[in-house]
GROMACS .gro file of C-alpha atoms in nm:
model
  333
    1MET     CA    1  -0.919   0.483   1.476
    2ASP     CA    2  -0.778   0.014   1.529
    3LEU     CA    3  -0.503  -0.100   1.307
    4LEU     CA    4  -0.602  -0.087   0.922
    5ASP     CA    5  -0.689   0.258   1.020
    6ASP     CA    6  -0.290   0.389   1.128
    7LEU     CA    7  -0.118   0.118   0.853
    8LEU     CA    8  -0.316   0.229   0.543
    9SER     CA    9  -0.312   0.619   0.700
   10GLY     CA   10  -0.003   0.677   0.500
   11VAL     CA   11  -0.118   0.456   0.267
   12ARG     CA   12  -0.334   0.770   0.126
   13ALA     CA   13  -0.287   0.823  -0.279
   14ARG     CA   14  -0.226   1.208  -0.368
   15GLY     CA   15  -0.143   1.265  -0.722
   16ALA     CA   16  -0.107   0.863  -0.753
   17THR     CA   17  -0.061   0.733  -1.101
   18PHE     CA   18  -0.286   0.603  -1.309
   19CYS     CA   19  -0.291   0.395  -1.666
   20ARG     CA   20  -0.521   0.214  -1.913
   21SER     CA   21  -0.445  -0.055  -2.131
   22VAL     CA   22  -0.603  -0.106  -2.464
   23ALA     CA   23  -0.503  -0.394  -2.643
   24GLU     CA   24  -0.598  -0.706  -2.831
   25PRO     CA   25  -0.480  -1.012  -2.848
   26PRO     CA   26  -0.127  -1.116  -2.862
   27TRP     CA   27  -0.073  -0.795  -2.653
   28ALA     CA   28   0.199  -0.804  -2.328
   29VAL     CA   29   0.253  -0.436  -2.154
   30HIS     CA   30   0.602  -0.449  -1.871
   31PHE     CA   31   0.559  -0.139  -1.659
   32ALA     CA   32   0.865  -0.075  -1.537
   33SER     CA   33   0.876   0.165  -1.285
   34PRO     CA   34   0.973  -0.005  -0.897
   35THR     CA   35   0.676   0.116  -0.665
   36PRO     CA   36   0.649  -0.045  -0.309
   37LEU     CA   37   0.225  -0.099  -0.380
   38ALA     CA   38   0.071  -0.119  -0.733
   39LEU     CA   39  -0.301  -0.160  -0.772
   40GLY     CA   40  -0.425  -0.417  -1.118
   41THR     CA   41  -0.778  -0.440  -1.238
   42MET     CA   42  -0.876  -0.651  -1.600
   43LEU     CA   43  -1.209  -0.417  -1.670
   44SER     CA   44  -1.327  -0.675  -1.965
   45GLY     CA   45  -1.144  -0.937  -2.065
   46ASN     CA   46  -0.879  -1.204  -1.874
   47ALA     CA   47  -0.463  -1.096  -1.766
   48TRP     CA   48  -0.195  -1.304  -1.703
   49ILE     CA   49   0.077  -1.091  -1.451
   50THR     CA   50   0.354  -1.238  -1.396
   51PRO     CA   51   0.649  -1.011  -1.196
   52ALA     CA   52   1.040  -0.973  -1.208
   53GLY     CA   53   1.115  -1.303  -1.212
   54GLY     CA   54   0.845  -1.422  -1.010
   55GLU     CA   55   0.556  -1.713  -1.135
   56PRO     CA   56   0.239  -1.610  -1.404
   57VAL     CA   57  -0.049  -1.542  -1.224
   58GLU     CA   58  -0.429  -1.536  -1.416
   59ALA     CA   59  -0.636  -1.244  -1.325
   60ARG     CA   60  -1.021  -1.241  -1.447
   61GLU     CA   61  -1.269  -1.064  -1.536
   62GLY     CA   62  -1.296  -0.831  -1.185
   63ASP     CA   63  -1.047  -0.965  -1.001
   64ILE     CA   64  -0.827  -0.683  -0.815
   65VAL     CA   65  -0.445  -0.752  -0.847
   66LEU     CA   66  -0.152  -0.550  -0.598
   67VAL     CA   67   0.127  -0.602  -0.669
   68ARG     CA   68   0.466  -0.520  -0.402
   69GLY     CA   69   0.772  -0.439  -0.357
   70ASN     CA   70   0.975  -0.156  -0.562
   71GLY     CA   71   0.994  -0.480  -0.832
   72SER     CA   72   0.854  -0.389  -1.229
   73PHE     CA   73   0.557  -0.662  -1.389
   74THR     CA   74   0.391  -0.756  -1.731
   75VAL     CA   75   0.082  -0.799  -1.755
   76GLY     CA   76  -0.034  -1.003  -2.226
   77ASP     CA   77  -0.297  -1.199  -2.221
   78SER     CA   78  -0.056  -1.524  -2.260
   79PRO     CA   79   0.305  -1.561  -1.996
   80ASP     CA   80   0.462  -1.664  -2.335
   81THR     CA   81   0.339  -1.326  -2.536
   82PRO     CA   82   0.612  -1.036  -2.538
   83ALA     CA   83   0.612  -0.726  -2.424
   84GLN     CA   84   0.580  -0.448  -2.663
   85VAL     CA   85   0.530  -0.183  -2.405
   86VAL     CA   86   0.673  -0.056  -2.214
   87ILE     CA   87   0.562   0.225  -1.988
   88GLU     CA   88   0.761   0.409  -1.714
   89ASP     CA   89   0.593   0.550  -1.594
   90ALA     CA   90   0.297   0.853  -1.701
   91ASP     CA   91   0.438   1.024  -1.934
   92ARG     CA   92   0.740   0.774  -2.101
   93CYS     CA   93   0.670   0.502  -2.260
   94TRP     CA   94   0.751   0.314  -2.571
   95LEU     CA   95   0.783   0.016  -2.837
   96THR     CA   96   0.985  -0.250  -2.800
   97ALA     CA   97   1.162  -0.447  -3.015
   98ASP     CA   98   0.875  -0.784  -3.051
   99GLY     CA   99   0.583  -0.466  -3.089
  100PRO     CA  100   0.431  -0.439  -3.427
  101ASP     CA  101   0.564  -0.214  -3.697
  102THR     CA  102   0.366   0.144  -3.624
  103ALA     CA  103   0.592   0.456  -3.717
  104GLY     CA  104   0.536   0.770  -3.651
  105HIS     CA  105   0.220   0.571  -3.427
  106ASN     CA  106   0.123   0.753  -3.172
  107PHE     CA  107  -0.012   0.478  -2.966
  108VAL     CA  108  -0.116   0.758  -2.617
  109LEU     CA  109  -0.601   0.731  -2.688
  110GLY     CA  110  -0.621   1.011  -2.411
  111PRO     CA  111  -0.590   1.054  -2.106
  112ARG     CA  112  -0.389   0.842  -1.903
  113THR     CA  113  -0.513   0.556  -2.228
  114TYR     CA  114  -0.281   0.372  -2.445
  115GLY     CA  115  -0.291   0.144  -2.688
  116LEU     CA  116  -0.320   0.021  -2.998
  117THR     CA  117  -0.679   0.046  -3.126
  118ALA     CA  118  -0.950   0.181  -2.919
  119ASP     CA  119  -1.144  -0.028  -2.903
  120GLY     CA  120  -0.938  -0.319  -2.779
  121SER     CA  121  -1.157  -0.611  -2.605
  122ASP     CA  122  -0.914  -0.587  -2.314
  123LEU     CA  123  -0.914  -0.307  -2.129
  124PHE     CA  124  -0.626  -0.353  -1.807
  125VAL     CA  125  -0.675  -0.052  -1.535
  126THR     CA  126  -0.343   0.003  -1.288
  127ALA     CA  127  -0.280   0.264  -1.001
  128GLU     CA  128   0.144   0.308  -0.863
  129TYR     CA  129   0.091   0.389  -0.445
  130ALA     CA  130   0.400   0.628  -0.358
  131MET     CA  131   0.381   0.407  -0.025
  132ARG     CA  132   0.698   0.576   0.280
  133GLY     CA  133   0.751   0.569   0.640
  134ASP     CA  134   0.803   0.205   0.850
  135VAL     CA  135   0.435   0.188   0.987
  136CYS     CA  136   0.298   0.185   0.609
  137GLU     CA  137   0.610  -0.067   0.546
  138ARG     CA  138   0.483  -0.306   0.850
  139LEU     CA  139   0.147  -0.307   0.600
  140LEU     CA  140   0.381  -0.456   0.314
  141ARG     CA  141   0.588  -0.651   0.496
  142ALA     CA  142   0.155  -0.838   0.527
  143LEU     CA  143   0.176  -0.890   0.122
  144PRO     CA  144   0.261  -1.123  -0.053
  145GLU     CA  145   0.461  -1.043  -0.349
  146LEU     CA  146   0.193  -1.051  -0.589
  147VAL     CA  147  -0.179  -1.147  -0.418
  148VAL     CA  148  -0.505  -1.118  -0.688
  149ILE     CA  149  -0.801  -1.147  -0.539
  150PRO     CA  150  -1.152  -1.264  -0.726
  151GLY     CA  151  -1.383  -1.024  -0.849
  152ALA     CA  152  -1.632  -1.022  -0.509
  153PRO     CA  153  -1.993  -0.746  -0.570
  154GLU     CA  154  -1.855  -0.489  -0.300
  155PHE     CA  155  -1.564  -0.392  -0.546
  156ALA     CA  156  -1.810  -0.398  -0.869
  157PRO     CA  157  -1.948  -0.032  -0.785
  158LEU     CA  158  -1.606   0.102  -0.770
  159LEU     CA  159  -1.496  -0.028  -1.053
  160ASP     CA  160  -1.768   0.041  -1.268
  161LEU     CA  161  -1.701   0.490  -1.111
  162LEU     CA  162  -1.388   0.311  -1.208
  163ALA     CA  163  -1.376   0.301  -1.548
  164THR     CA  164  -1.609   0.575  -1.574
  165GLU     CA  165  -1.336   0.848  -1.443
  166ILE     CA  166  -1.014   0.697  -1.554
  167ALA     CA  167  -1.032   0.811  -1.901
  168ARG     CA  168  -1.237   1.201  -1.823
  169GLU     CA  169  -1.007   1.485  -1.773
  170ASP     CA  170  -1.235   1.706  -1.634
  171PRO     CA  171  -1.114   1.987  -1.291
  172GLY     CA  172  -1.079   1.746  -0.969
  173GLN     CA  173  -1.016   1.493  -1.159
  174GLN     CA  174  -0.720   1.326  -0.988
  175VAL     CA  175  -0.885   1.358  -0.629
  176ILE     CA  176  -1.175   1.158  -0.739
  177LEU     CA  177  -0.893   0.911  -0.858
  178ASP     CA  178  -0.707   0.878  -0.617
  179ARG     CA  179  -1.048   0.875  -0.318
  180LEU     CA  180  -1.198   0.613  -0.550
  181LEU     CA  181  -0.805   0.421  -0.567
  182ASP     CA  182  -0.811   0.437  -0.130
  183MET     CA  183  -1.187   0.291  -0.098
  184LEU     CA  184  -1.004   0.050  -0.369
  185LEU     CA  185  -0.713  -0.063  -0.172
  186VAL     CA  186  -0.946  -0.105   0.129
  187ARG     CA  187  -1.161  -0.365   0.052
  188VAL     CA  188  -0.965  -0.556  -0.145
  189LEU     CA  189  -0.763  -0.551   0.222
  190ARG     CA  190  -1.019  -0.643   0.455
  191SER     CA  191  -1.112  -1.015   0.163
  192TRP     CA  192  -0.715  -1.061   0.202
  193PHE     CA  193  -0.692  -1.100   0.522
  194ALA     CA  194  -1.037  -1.233   0.576
  195ARG     CA  195  -0.916  -1.558   0.450
  196PRO     CA  196  -0.735  -1.826   0.647
  197ASP     CA  197  -0.404  -1.837   0.403
  198ALA     CA  198  -0.373  -1.438   0.472
  199GLU     CA  199  -0.195  -1.365   0.675
  200PRO     CA  200  -0.215  -1.007   0.828
  201PRO     CA  201  -0.024  -0.717   0.988
  202ALA     CA  202   0.020  -0.847   1.438
  203GLY     CA  203  -0.311  -0.787   1.607
  204TYR     CA  204  -0.527  -0.793   1.254
  205ARG     CA  205  -0.777  -1.043   1.362
  206ALA     CA  206  -0.809  -1.005   1.692
  207LEU     CA  207  -0.991  -0.690   1.628
  208ALA     CA  208  -1.297  -0.861   1.622
  209ASP     CA  209  -1.267  -1.054   2.022
  210PRO     CA  210  -1.458  -0.773   2.169
  211GLN     CA  211  -1.224  -0.750   2.483
  212ILE     CA  212  -0.894  -0.775   2.325
  213GLY     CA  213  -1.016  -0.541   1.960
  214GLN     CA  214  -1.112  -0.298   2.177
  215ALA     CA  215  -0.792  -0.279   2.354
  216LEU     CA  216  -0.599  -0.264   2.005
  217ARG     CA  217  -0.825   0.049   1.967
  218LEU     CA  218  -0.734   0.230   2.226
  219LEU     CA  219  -0.350   0.126   2.230
  220HIS     CA  220  -0.378   0.228   1.862
  221ASP     CA  221  -0.574   0.601   2.002
  222ASP     CA  222  -0.363   0.769   2.205
  223PRO     CA  223  -0.003   0.557   2.186
  224ALA     CA  224   0.162   0.807   2.383
  225ARG     CA  225  -0.106   0.759   2.743
  226PRO     CA  226   0.106   0.587   3.016
  227TRP     CA  227  -0.046   0.263   3.004
  228THR     CA  228   0.045  -0.149   3.202
  229VAL     CA  229  -0.117  -0.400   3.155
  230ALA     CA  230  -0.335  -0.393   3.536
  231GLY     CA  231  -0.460  -0.077   3.303
  232LEU     CA  232  -0.538  -0.178   3.030
  233ALA     CA  233  -0.724  -0.499   3.170
  234ALA     CA  234  -0.958  -0.206   3.388
  235GLU     CA  235  -1.057  -0.094   3.036
  236ILE     CA  236  -1.229  -0.348   2.886
  237GLY     CA  237  -1.308  -0.508   3.247
  238MET     CA  238  -1.139  -0.902   3.254
  239SER     CA  239  -0.871  -0.949   3.500
  240ARG     CA  240  -0.481  -0.867   3.468
  241ALA     CA  241  -0.397  -1.243   3.387
  242VAL     CA  242  -0.643  -1.293   3.177
  243PHE     CA  243  -0.631  -0.992   2.934
  244ALA     CA  244  -0.203  -1.100   2.946
  245ARG     CA  245  -0.247  -1.445   2.845
  246ARG     CA  246  -0.540  -1.386   2.572
  247PHE     CA  247  -0.361  -1.079   2.388
  248SER     CA  248  -0.074  -1.262   2.404
  249GLU     CA  249  -0.273  -1.538   2.201
  250LEU     CA  250  -0.417  -1.382   1.971
  251VAL     CA  251  -0.191  -1.092   1.905
  252GLY     CA  252   0.121  -1.354   1.899
  253GLN     CA  253   0.316  -1.056   2.156
  254PRO     CA  254   0.271  -0.933   2.464
  255PRO     CA  255   0.058  -0.592   2.541
  256LEU     CA  256   0.311  -0.410   2.591
  257THR     CA  257   0.588  -0.585   2.392
  258TYR     CA  258   0.297  -0.520   2.127
  259LEU     CA  259   0.293  -0.104   2.180
  260THR     CA  260   0.635  -0.122   2.242
  261GLU     CA  261   0.698  -0.200   1.847
  262TRP     CA  262   0.358   0.007   1.771
  263ARG     CA  263   0.549   0.398   1.923
  264MET     CA  264   0.865   0.281   1.817
  265ALA     CA  265   0.702   0.216   1.438
  266VAL     CA  266   0.504   0.564   1.515
  267ALA     CA  267   0.833   0.741   1.593
  268ALA     CA  268   1.037   0.661   1.297
  269ASP     CA  269   0.856   0.807   1.118
  270LEU     CA  270   0.783   1.144   1.339
  271LEU     CA  271   1.175   1.210   1.324
  272ARG     CA  272   1.100   1.213   0.942
  273GLU     CA  273   0.917   1.524   0.936
  274PRO     CA  274   1.098   1.814   0.896
  275GLY     CA  275   1.165   2.029   1.221
  276SER     CA  276   1.222   1.712   1.467
  277SER     CA  277   1.413   1.661   1.696
  278VAL     CA  278   1.428   1.365   1.902
  279THR     CA  279   1.290   1.492   2.215
  280SER     CA  280   0.990   1.578   2.027
  281VAL     CA  281   0.952   1.308   1.891
  282ALA     CA  282   1.015   1.145   2.247
  283ARG     CA  283   0.677   1.301   2.437
  284LYS     CA  284   0.456   1.184   2.106
  285VAL     CA  285   0.510   0.834   2.141
  286GLY     CA  286   0.445   0.825   2.557
  287TYR     CA  287   0.829   0.896   2.698
  288SER     CA  288   0.908   1.155   2.926
  289ASP     CA  289   1.300   1.202   2.768
  290GLY     CA  290   1.511   1.131   2.506
  291PHE     CA  291   1.685   0.979   2.693
  292ALA     CA  292   1.485   0.607   2.783
  293PHE     CA  293   1.312   0.652   2.404
  294SER     CA  294   1.649   0.657   2.212
  295ASN     CA  295   1.703   0.376   2.371
  296ALA     CA  296   1.363   0.164   2.365
  297PHE     CA  297   1.421   0.302   1.997
  298LYS     CA  298   1.786   0.165   1.903
  299ARG     CA  299   1.717  -0.183   2.123
  300VAL     CA  300   1.301  -0.262   1.863
  301ARG     CA  301   1.497  -0.053   1.540
  302GLY     CA  302   1.868  -0.118   1.532
  303GLN     CA  303   1.968   0.269   1.580
  304SER     CA  304   1.918   0.592   1.682
  305PRO     CA  305   1.678   0.758   1.620
  306SER     CA  306   1.971   1.069   1.572
  307THR     CA  307   2.102   0.848   1.272
  308VAL     CA  308   1.676   0.865   1.135
  309LEU     CA  309   1.719   1.213   1.198
  310ARG     CA  310   2.091   1.361   0.975
  311ALA     CA  311   1.974   1.005   0.691
  312THR     CA  312   1.627   1.223   0.660
  313ALA     CA  313   1.800   1.553   0.646
  314ALA     CA  314   2.054   1.443   0.403
  315THR     CA  315   1.820   1.312   0.188
  316MET     CA  316   1.606   1.659   0.247
  317ALA     CA  317   1.941   1.833   0.116
  318GLY     CA  318   1.971   1.567  -0.191
  319ALA     CA  319   1.668   1.618  -0.309
  320GLY     CA  320   1.706   1.998  -0.273
  321ALA     CA  321   2.019   2.015  -0.467
  322GLY     CA  322   1.864   1.814  -0.774
  323ALA     CA  323   1.562   1.940  -0.800
  324GLY     CA  324   1.692   2.306  -1.028
  325SER     CA  325   1.821   2.045  -1.229
  326THR     CA  326   1.531   1.768  -1.280
  327ALA     CA  327   1.474   1.754  -1.685
  328GLY     CA  328   1.086   1.739  -1.755
  329ALA     CA  329   0.997   1.389  -1.850
  330GLN     CA  330   0.890   1.284  -2.238
  331LEU     CA  331   0.700   1.091  -2.425
  332ALA     CA  332   0.892   0.863  -2.602
  333PRO     CA  333   0.794   0.838  -3.007
   0.00000   0.00000   0.00000
């Protein structure tokens, strides 16, 4: 595995929420539900995407849009068109005061498909990731609030398949859509991070260096191994001094500083898993005892691992208490 593999390990779509919006200008749809990461694309026509409190950005047919930061956003044929429809989630949407007079109109056109006309000229698709965890957070921090990646030939086969599959409701349909979304996200991230104006996660561009890239893969393959700078240098056939200098230049951190921060990000996610303990997590990230691990974790993360365990237990207890009283979502007329 490499850095991007690890960063995306917690981003895998599982029951992702998809929305296919069919519209005829003038139109605007407001996506009100905050989400850590949303991916959108214009399958037909052009649109403007405006994040809450941000500046509008144009997306042309075939472009891919990434919106991150738990904020809402609006998509429309013009940044000046007021939202006519609000979409809360897959089961809740409604017309606004600026919407057309459609009393009694059911604007659910089909599976995951919304609109006031089935043959509108503009077709916008969104999908939302329920990302959680500190490893995922390293990826999110590397992205601007709103990213528009120009359409590229490598996206076209996936977009064609997405356009075919999103309105179907066959057995296993959600799994097909989730995997399409994962493949599209990986290609989009690779395209974005290759741009000179992008700021990829620490170490990403160093993967292109044959020796430092190999060192990074070794660290990610086995972070619990008792690595030393000399040991890493020997593994990739470099002298200790040259390796340490080259690694710091390309990654922006000394090798063991990078390793410690990566271990603590992995540990933070492990601590949130049911049944975890400080001792068990310590062993999984390369510490022989919980005391040394706790000191390192608190130094890097600013809180003790026991605090994370208690917060996780409280969250799970609260979720269990509220599960029995949650009402089913309804579609607003």
